[in-house]
CSV table of C-alpha atoms in Angstrom, one decimal:
chain,number,residue,atom,x,y,z
X,1,UNK,CA,30.6,11.3,8.4
X,2,UNK,CA,29.7,13.8,11.2
X,3,UNK,CA,33.2,13.3,12.7
X,4,UNK,CA,34.7,14.9,9.5
X,5,UNK,CA,32.5,18.0,9.7
X,6,UNK,CA,33.6,21.3,11.0
X,7,UNK,CA,32.2,22.1,14.4
X,8,UNK,CA,29.1,24.2,14.6
X,9,UNK,CA,29.5,28.0,14.8
X,10,UNK,CA,28.4,29.6,18.0
X,11,UNK,CA,25.8,32.4,17.6
X,12,UNK,CA,27.1,36.0,17.9
X,13,UNK,CA,25.4,39.2,16.8
X,14,UNK,CA,28.4,39.8,14.5
X,15,UNK,CA,27.1,37.1,12.2
X,16,UNK,CA,24.5,39.6,10.9
X,17,UNK,CA,25.2,42.6,8.8
X,18,UNK,CA,22.2,44.9,8.7
X,19,UNK,CA,22.0,47.4,5.8
X,20,UNK,CA,21.4,51.1,6.3
X,21,UNK,CA,18.4,51.2,3.9
X,22,UNK,CA,16.4,48.4,5.4
X,23,UNK,CA,13.8,50.9,6.9
X,24,UNK,CA,13.2,52.2,3.3
X,25,UNK,CA,12.8,48.7,2.1
X,26,UNK,CA,10.3,47.9,4.8
X,27,UNK,CA,8.2,51.0,3.8
X,28,UNK,CA,8.2,49.7,0.1
X,29,UNK,CA,7.1,46.3,1.2
X,30,UNK,CA,4.3,47.6,3.4
X,31,UNK,CA,3.1,49.6,0.4
X,32,UNK,CA,3.0,46.5,-1.7
X,33,UNK,CA,1.2,44.6,1.1
X,34,UNK,CA,-1.4,47.4,1.3
X,35,UNK,CA,-2.0,47.0,-2.5
X,36,UNK,CA,-2.5,43.3,-2.1
X,37,UNK,CA,-4.6,43.6,1.1
X,38,UNK,CA,-7.0,46.3,-0.1
X,39,UNK,CA,-7.5,44.5,-3.4
X,40,UNK,CA,-8.3,41.1,-1.9
X,41,UNK,CA,-10.4,42.4,1.0
X,42,UNK,CA,-12.6,44.3,-1.6
X,43,UNK,CA,-12.9,41.1,-3.6
X,44,UNK,CA,-13.6,38.7,-0.7
X,45,UNK,CA,-15.4,41.0,1.7
X,46,UNK,CA,-12.9,40.1,4.4
X,47,UNK,CA,-9.2,40.6,4.9
X,48,UNK,CA,-7.0,37.6,4.2
X,49,UNK,CA,-3.2,37.1,4.5
X,50,UNK,CA,-1.1,39.2,2.2
X,51,UNK,CA,1.0,36.1,1.5
X,52,UNK,CA,0.0,32.5,1.7
X,53,UNK,CA,-3.7,33.5,1.6
X,54,UNK,CA,-5.1,30.2,0.3
X,55,UNK,CA,-5.1,27.4,2.8
X,56,UNK,CA,-5.3,23.8,1.5
X,57,UNK,CA,-5.7,22.1,4.9
X,58,UNK,CA,-5.2,22.3,8.6
X,59,UNK,CA,-4.0,19.4,10.8
X,60,UNK,CA,-3.9,18.9,14.5
X,61,UNK,CA,-0.7,17.2,15.3
X,62,UNK,CA,1.8,16.4,18.1
X,63,UNK,CA,5.5,17.2,18.3
X,64,UNK,CA,7.8,14.8,20.2
X,65,UNK,CA,11.2,16.2,20.9
X,66,UNK,CA,13.7,13.3,21.0
X,67,UNK,CA,15.8,12.5,24.0
X,68,UNK,CA,19.6,11.9,24.2
X,69,UNK,CA,20.3,14.6,21.6
X,70,UNK,CA,23.9,15.9,21.4
X,71,UNK,CA,24.4,19.3,23.1
X,72,UNK,CA,24.6,21.3,19.8
X,73,UNK,CA,21.2,19.9,18.8
X,74,UNK,CA,19.5,20.0,22.2
X,75,UNK,CA,18.8,23.8,22.1
X,76,UNK,CA,15.8,26.1,22.5
X,77,UNK,CA,12.6,24.2,22.0
X,78,UNK,CA,14.6,21.0,21.5
X,79,UNK,CA,16.7,21.4,24.7
X,80,UNK,CA,14.8,18.6,26.5
X,81,UNK,CA,12.5,15.8,25.5
X,82,UNK,CA,8.8,16.7,25.6
X,83,UNK,CA,5.5,16.4,23.8
X,84,UNK,CA,3.6,19.5,22.5
X,85,UNK,CA,0.3,20.1,20.6
X,86,UNK,CA,0.7,21.6,17.2
X,87,UNK,CA,-1.4,23.2,14.5
X,88,UNK,CA,-0.2,22.7,10.9
X,89,UNK,CA,-1.4,24.8,8.0
X,90,UNK,CA,-0.7,24.0,4.3
X,91,UNK,CA,-0.9,26.9,1.8
X,92,UNK,CA,0.0,28.5,-1.5
X,93,UNK,CA,2.2,31.6,-1.5
X,94,UNK,CA,0.3,34.5,-3.2
X,95,UNK,CA,-2.0,36.9,-1.4
X,96,UNK,CA,-5.0,36.2,-3.6
X,97,UNK,CA,-6.9,33.0,-3.6
X,98,UNK,CA,-6.3,31.4,-7.0
X,99,UNK,CA,-7.4,28.4,-9.0
X,100,UNK,CA,-5.2,25.4,-8.1
X,101,UNK,CA,-4.5,25.0,-11.8
X,102,UNK,CA,-1.9,27.7,-11.3
X,103,UNK,CA,1.2,25.9,-10.2
X,104,UNK,CA,2.8,27.8,-7.3
X,105,UNK,CA,5.2,27.1,-4.4
X,106,UNK,CA,3.6,25.6,-1.3
X,107,UNK,CA,4.0,26.5,2.3
X,108,UNK,CA,3.7,24.8,5.7
X,109,UNK,CA,3.3,26.9,8.8
X,110,UNK,CA,3.2,25.1,12.1
X,111,UNK,CA,2.6,26.5,15.5
X,112,UNK,CA,3.8,24.6,18.6
X,113,UNK,CA,1.7,25.3,21.7
X,114,UNK,CA,2.4,25.4,25.4
X,115,UNK,CA,6.0,26.4,24.9
X,116,UNK,CA,7.7,28.1,27.9
X,117,UNK,CA,10.9,30.2,27.9
X,118,UNK,CA,12.2,33.7,27.2
X,119,UNK,CA,10.2,35.2,24.3
X,120,UNK,CA,11.3,37.2,21.3
X,121,UNK,CA,10.5,41.0,21.7
X,122,UNK,CA,6.8,41.5,21.1
X,123,UNK,CA,6.0,37.8,20.9
X,124,UNK,CA,3.0,37.1,23.1
X,125,UNK,CA,1.5,33.8,24.1
X,126,UNK,CA,3.3,30.5,24.7
X,127,UNK,CA,3.9,29.4,21.1
X,128,UNK,CA,6.7,28.7,18.7
X,129,UNK,CA,6.1,29.3,15.0
X,130,UNK,CA,7.9,27.7,12.0
X,131,UNK,CA,7.1,29.1,8.6
X,132,UNK,CA,8.3,26.9,5.8
X,133,UNK,CA,8.3,26.5,2.0
X,134,UNK,CA,8.8,23.5,-0.2
X,135,UNK,CA,12.3,24.7,-1.4
X,136,UNK,CA,15.6,24.7,0.4
X,137,UNK,CA,16.2,28.4,-0.2
X,138,UNK,CA,14.1,31.6,-0.1
X,139,UNK,CA,12.8,33.1,-3.3
X,140,UNK,CA,14.9,36.3,-2.7
X,141,UNK,CA,18.4,36.7,-1.5
X,142,UNK,CA,18.1,40.2,0.1
X,143,UNK,CA,15.4,42.5,1.5
X,144,UNK,CA,15.7,44.6,-1.7
X,145,UNK,CA,14.9,41.6,-3.9
X,146,UNK,CA,12.2,40.5,-1.5
X,147,UNK,CA,10.6,43.9,-1.9
X,148,UNK,CA,10.9,43.7,-5.7
X,149,UNK,CA,9.2,40.3,-5.7
X,150,UNK,CA,6.4,41.6,-3.5
X,151,UNK,CA,5.8,44.6,-5.9
X,152,UNK,CA,5.4,42.1,-8.7
X,153,UNK,CA,2.9,40.0,-6.7
X,154,UNK,CA,1.0,43.2,-5.9
X,155,UNK,CA,0.8,44.2,-9.6
X,156,UNK,CA,-0.6,40.8,-10.5
X,157,UNK,CA,-3.0,40.4,-7.6
X,158,UNK,CA,-6.6,40.1,-8.9
X,159,UNK,CA,-5.5,40.2,-12.6
X,160,UNK,CA,-6.9,37.9,-15.2
X,161,UNK,CA,-6.9,34.5,-13.6
X,162,UNK,CA,-7.4,32.8,-17.0
X,163,UNK,CA,-4.1,34.4,-18.1
X,164,UNK,CA,-2.3,33.2,-15.0
X,165,UNK,CA,-3.6,29.6,-15.7
X,166,UNK,CA,-2.3,29.8,-19.3
X,167,UNK,CA,1.1,31.2,-18.1
X,168,UNK,CA,1.3,28.6,-15.5
X,169,UNK,CA,1.0,25.9,-18.1
X,170,UNK,CA,3.8,27.4,-20.2
X,171,UNK,CA,6.1,28.0,-17.1
X,172,UNK,CA,5.6,24.4,-15.9
X,173,UNK,CA,6.8,23.2,-19.2
X,174,UNK,CA,9.9,25.5,-19.0
X,175,UNK,CA,10.6,24.4,-15.4
X,176,UNK,CA,10.3,20.7,-16.4
X,177,UNK,CA,12.8,21.3,-19.2
X,178,UNK,CA,15.2,22.8,-16.7
X,179,UNK,CA,14.8,19.9,-14.3
X,180,UNK,CA,15.4,17.4,-17.1
X,181,UNK,CA,18.9,18.8,-17.4
X,182,UNK,CA,19.5,18.9,-13.6
X,183,UNK,CA,18.7,22.5,-12.8
X,184,UNK,CA,15.7,24.5,-11.7
X,185,UNK,CA,14.4,28.1,-11.5
X,186,UNK,CA,13.0,29.6,-8.3
X,187,UNK,CA,11.6,32.5,-10.4
X,188,UNK,CA,9.7,30.2,-12.8
X,189,UNK,CA,8.2,28.3,-9.9
X,190,UNK,CA,7.2,31.6,-8.1
X,191,UNK,CA,5.5,32.9,-11.2
X,192,UNK,CA,3.5,29.7,-11.8
X,193,UNK,CA,5.8,27.0,-13.0
X,194,UNK,CA,5.7,24.8,-9.9
X,195,UNK,CA,4.3,21.3,-10.1
X,196,UNK,CA,1.0,20.7,-8.3
X,197,UNK,CA,2.5,18.1,-5.9
X,198,UNK,CA,0.4,16.7,-3.1
X,199,UNK,CA,1.2,18.8,0.0
X,200,UNK,CA,1.3,15.9,2.4
X,201,UNK,CA,4.2,14.2,0.5
X,202,UNK,CA,6.4,17.3,0.3
X,203,UNK,CA,9.5,18.2,2.2
X,204,UNK,CA,9.5,21.7,3.7
X,205,UNK,CA,12.3,24.1,4.7
X,206,UNK,CA,12.7,27.2,6.8
X,207,UNK,CA,14.8,28.5,3.9
X,208,UNK,CA,16.2,31.3,6.1
X,209,UNK,CA,18.5,30.9,9.2
X,210,UNK,CA,17.6,31.2,12.9
X,211,UNK,CA,19.3,31.0,16.2
X,212,UNK,CA,19.4,27.5,17.5
X,213,UNK,CA,20.1,28.4,21.1
X,214,UNK,CA,23.8,28.9,21.3
X,215,UNK,CA,24.2,28.0,17.6
X,216,UNK,CA,22.6,28.8,14.2
X,217,UNK,CA,20.5,26.6,12.0
X,218,UNK,CA,18.0,26.1,9.3
X,219,UNK,CA,15.1,23.7,9.8
X,220,UNK,CA,13.5,21.0,7.6
X,221,UNK,CA,10.3,18.9,7.9
X,222,UNK,CA,10.4,15.5,6.0
X,223,UNK,CA,7.6,13.0,5.5
X,224,UNK,CA,8.7,9.6,6.7
X,225,UNK,CA,5.6,7.5,7.4
X,226,UNK,CA,4.5,5.2,4.5
X,227,UNK,CA,1.2,6.9,4.2
X,228,UNK,CA,3.0,10.2,3.5
X,229,UNK,CA,5.9,9.0,1.4
X,230,UNK,CA,3.3,7.3,-0.9
X,231,UNK,CA,2.2,10.8,-1.7
X,232,UNK,CA,5.7,12.2,-2.5
X,233,UNK,CA,5.8,13.4,-6.2
X,234,UNK,CA,2.1,12.6,-6.7
X,235,UNK,CA,0.7,15.4,-8.9
X,236,UNK,CA,-2.8,16.7,-8.2
X,237,UNK,CA,-5.1,16.9,-11.2
X,238,UNK,CA,-6.5,20.4,-10.9
X,239,UNK,CA,-8.3,20.4,-14.3
X,240,UNK,CA,-11.8,21.9,-13.7
X,241,UNK,CA,-11.2,21.8,-9.9
X,242,UNK,CA,-10.3,25.2,-8.5
X,243,UNK,CA,-9.8,23.7,-5.0
X,244,UNK,CA,-8.3,20.4,-6.1
X,245,UNK,CA,-5.4,20.5,-3.7
X,246,UNK,CA,-7.7,21.1,-0.7
X,247,UNK,CA,-10.0,18.4,-1.8
X,248,UNK,CA,-7.2,15.8,-2.3
X,249,UNK,CA,-5.5,16.8,1.0
X,250,UNK,CA,-8.9,16.3,2.8
X,251,UNK,CA,-9.4,12.9,1.2
X,252,UNK,CA,-5.9,11.8,2.2
X,253,UNK,CA,-5.9,13.3,5.7
X,254,UNK,CA,-9.1,11.3,6.5
X,255,UNK,CA,-7.2,8.1,6.3
X,256,UNK,CA,-3.4,8.6,6.6
X,257,UNK,CA,-1.2,8.4,9.7
X,258,UNK,CA,1.2,11.2,9.3
X,259,UNK,CA,4.8,11.2,10.6
X,260,UNK,CA,7.4,13.8,9.7
X,261,UNK,CA,10.9,14.2,11.0
X,262,UNK,CA,12.0,17.7,12.1
X,263,UNK,CA,15.6,18.2,11.2
X,264,UNK,CA,18.2,20.8,12.0
X,265,UNK,CA,21.1,22.0,9.7
X,266,UNK,CA,23.7,23.7,11.8
X,267,UNK,CA,25.9,26.5,10.6
X,268,UNK,CA,29.4,25.1,10.3
X,269,UNK,CA,31.0,27.1,7.5
X,270,UNK,CA,29.9,30.8,7.3
X,271,UNK,CA,31.3,31.1,3.7
X,272,UNK,CA,29.4,28.1,2.3
X,273,UNK,CA,26.4,28.8,4.5
X,274,UNK,CA,25.7,32.6,4.3
X,275,UNK,CA,23.4,34.3,6.8
X,276,UNK,CA,22.6,37.4,4.7
X,277,UNK,CA,21.9,35.6,1.4
X,278,UNK,CA,18.6,33.8,1.9
X,279,UNK,CA,18.5,32.5,-1.7
X,280,UNK,CA,21.6,30.3,-1.4
X,281,UNK,CA,20.9,26.8,-0.1
X,282,UNK,CA,23.3,25.6,2.6
X,283,UNK,CA,25.1,22.6,1.1
X,284,UNK,CA,24.4,19.4,2.9
X,285,UNK,CA,27.9,18.1,2.4
X,286,UNK,CA,29.1,21.0,4.6
X,287,UNK,CA,26.3,20.4,7.2
X,288,UNK,CA,23.7,17.6,6.9
X,289,UNK,CA,20.2,17.8,8.3
X,290,UNK,CA,20.0,16.0,11.7
X,291,UNK,CA,16.8,14.8,13.3
X,292,UNK,CA,15.7,16.4,16.6
X,293,UNK,CA,11.9,15.7,16.8
X,294,UNK,CA,8.9,14.0,15.2
X,295,UNK,CA,5.6,15.4,14.1
X,296,UNK,CA,2.7,13.0,14.2
X,297,UNK,CA,-1.0,13.2,13.3
X,298,UNK,CA,-3.9,10.8,13.2
X,299,UNK,CA,-6.6,10.6,10.5
X,300,UNK,CA,-8.8,13.7,10.6
X,301,UNK,CA,-10.9,16.1,8.7
X,302,UNK,CA,-8.4,18.7,7.4
X,303,UNK,CA,-11.1,21.2,6.5
X,304,UNK,CA,-13.5,21.0,9.4
X,305,UNK,CA,-15.3,24.2,10.1
X,306,UNK,CA,-14.0,24.6,13.6
X,307,UNK,CA,-10.4,24.3,12.4
X,308,UNK,CA,-11.0,26.8,9.6
X,309,UNK,CA,-12.5,29.3,12.2
X,310,UNK,CA,-9.8,28.7,14.8
X,311,UNK,CA,-6.6,28.5,12.6
X,312,UNK,CA,-7.3,30.0,9.2
X,313,UNK,CA,-9.4,32.9,10.5
X,314,UNK,CA,-8.2,33.4,14.0
X,315,UNK,CA,-4.4,32.8,14.1
X,316,UNK,CA,-1.4,34.4,12.5
X,317,UNK,CA,2.0,32.7,11.8
X,318,UNK,CA,5.2,34.6,11.9
X,319,UNK,CA,8.9,33.7,12.1
X,320,UNK,CA,9.1,36.3,14.9
X,321,UNK,CA,6.5,34.5,17.1
X,322,UNK,CA,8.5,32.3,19.5
X,323,UNK,CA,11.4,31.9,21.8
X,324,UNK,CA,14.4,34.2,21.9
X,325,UNK,CA,16.5,31.0,21.4
X,326,UNK,CA,15.1,30.8,17.9
X,327,UNK,CA,15.6,34.5,16.8
X,328,UNK,CA,15.3,34.9,13.0
X,329,UNK,CA,18.6,35.9,11.4
X,330,UNK,CA,19.5,37.7,8.2
X,331,UNK,CA,18.1,40.6,6.2
X,332,UNK,CA,15.0,38.8,4.8
X,333,UNK,CA,14.0,37.8,8.3
X,334,UNK,CA,14.7,41.2,9.8
X,335,UNK,CA,12.2,42.9,7.3
X,336,UNK,CA,9.7,40.1,7.8
X,337,UNK,CA,9.0,41.3,11.3
X,338,UNK,CA,7.5,44.7,10.6
X,339,UNK,CA,5.8,43.9,7.3
X,340,UNK,CA,4.1,40.7,8.7
X,341,UNK,CA,2.9,42.7,11.7
X,342,UNK,CA,1.6,45.3,9.2
X,343,UNK,CA,-0.4,42.6,7.4
X,344,UNK,CA,-1.8,41.1,10.6
X,345,UNK,CA,-2.8,44.5,11.9
X,346,UNK,CA,-4.7,45.2,8.6
X,347,UNK,CA,-6.6,41.8,9.0
X,348,UNK,CA,-7.5,42.8,12.6
X,349,UNK,CA,-8.8,46.2,11.6
X,350,UNK,CA,-10.7,45.2,8.5
X,351,UNK,CA,-12.3,42.1,10.1
X,352,UNK,CA,-12.8,43.7,13.5
X,353,UNK,CA,-11.4,40.6,15.2
X,354,UNK,CA,-8.1,40.6,17.1
X,355,UNK,CA,-5.7,37.9,16.4
X,356,UNK,CA,-4.8,36.3,19.7
X,357,UNK,CA,-1.6,34.3,20.3
X,358,UNK,CA,-2.6,31.2,22.3
X,359,UNK,CA,-1.4,31.3,25.9
């Protein structure tokens, strides 16, 4: 099949098309973040992340980059075989810490340690971050729509959790009806219509494009070990259990041997695979996901106090933390850099604790 595919497109700056008003959009997003951050820090007595505030579990893992990769895949972090320590953080996307009965999209952020090479501007340490969601496309196509979604999240932060739970029940029914006829709605899922699927059985996507060394790609993490695939599509019962997902993840992590494949989807057709429209999935018939590495973890306590202190409290995750070879691309990624820095700086100021990138 790969013989019939178009060759991968080489990276060039001309693939991106920045808009003149992106600075204004960033200012709007920072204002929305400030609303979320000031509200939640007042509620919790500490500053939490403006997005993906609620963590469900933290795993210590290991990344093994495969050998004998073809040249177009052997790029950046994956240029040579190697083994790296990794932190994995599973989360839910809003900036307030909600009852798990509210069905929302899930995230997986993972930080690869001891990574050497030319860094992105402003990226300290020796790490490479991957920030993923359990959907193949981003919830907003452009910076403007991203800002609009953030404003909506800001308006609903700290508002009537009982109403959000009731709305989530209704929206999940609507989303199930759409899926029954072969479609789905990112908006319904974002607003509370997502199924409460066990995070360890989920497939995660970068959703937005990145440089893949000399090429361009999106990334995917897929559960492959039997212990993980047994959890795929398993719905967590959150009735009367506000932290049900964390509890079920902790119970599972204590006994499972986790193995995920890290896959790369190369840019081969710029029309079918747009850089500046983050909400459009790249069709797999134009470019399939190809495996470049494996993530593995042993049974462990996914909510141990030392992990919570080191990772949930002491680290930040950003698509702009890493190698120049994995530069984030497209408008949504461009505005993520200043606004995520803005959020991290607020956490540092409010909590009086600098967020250090591991060396």
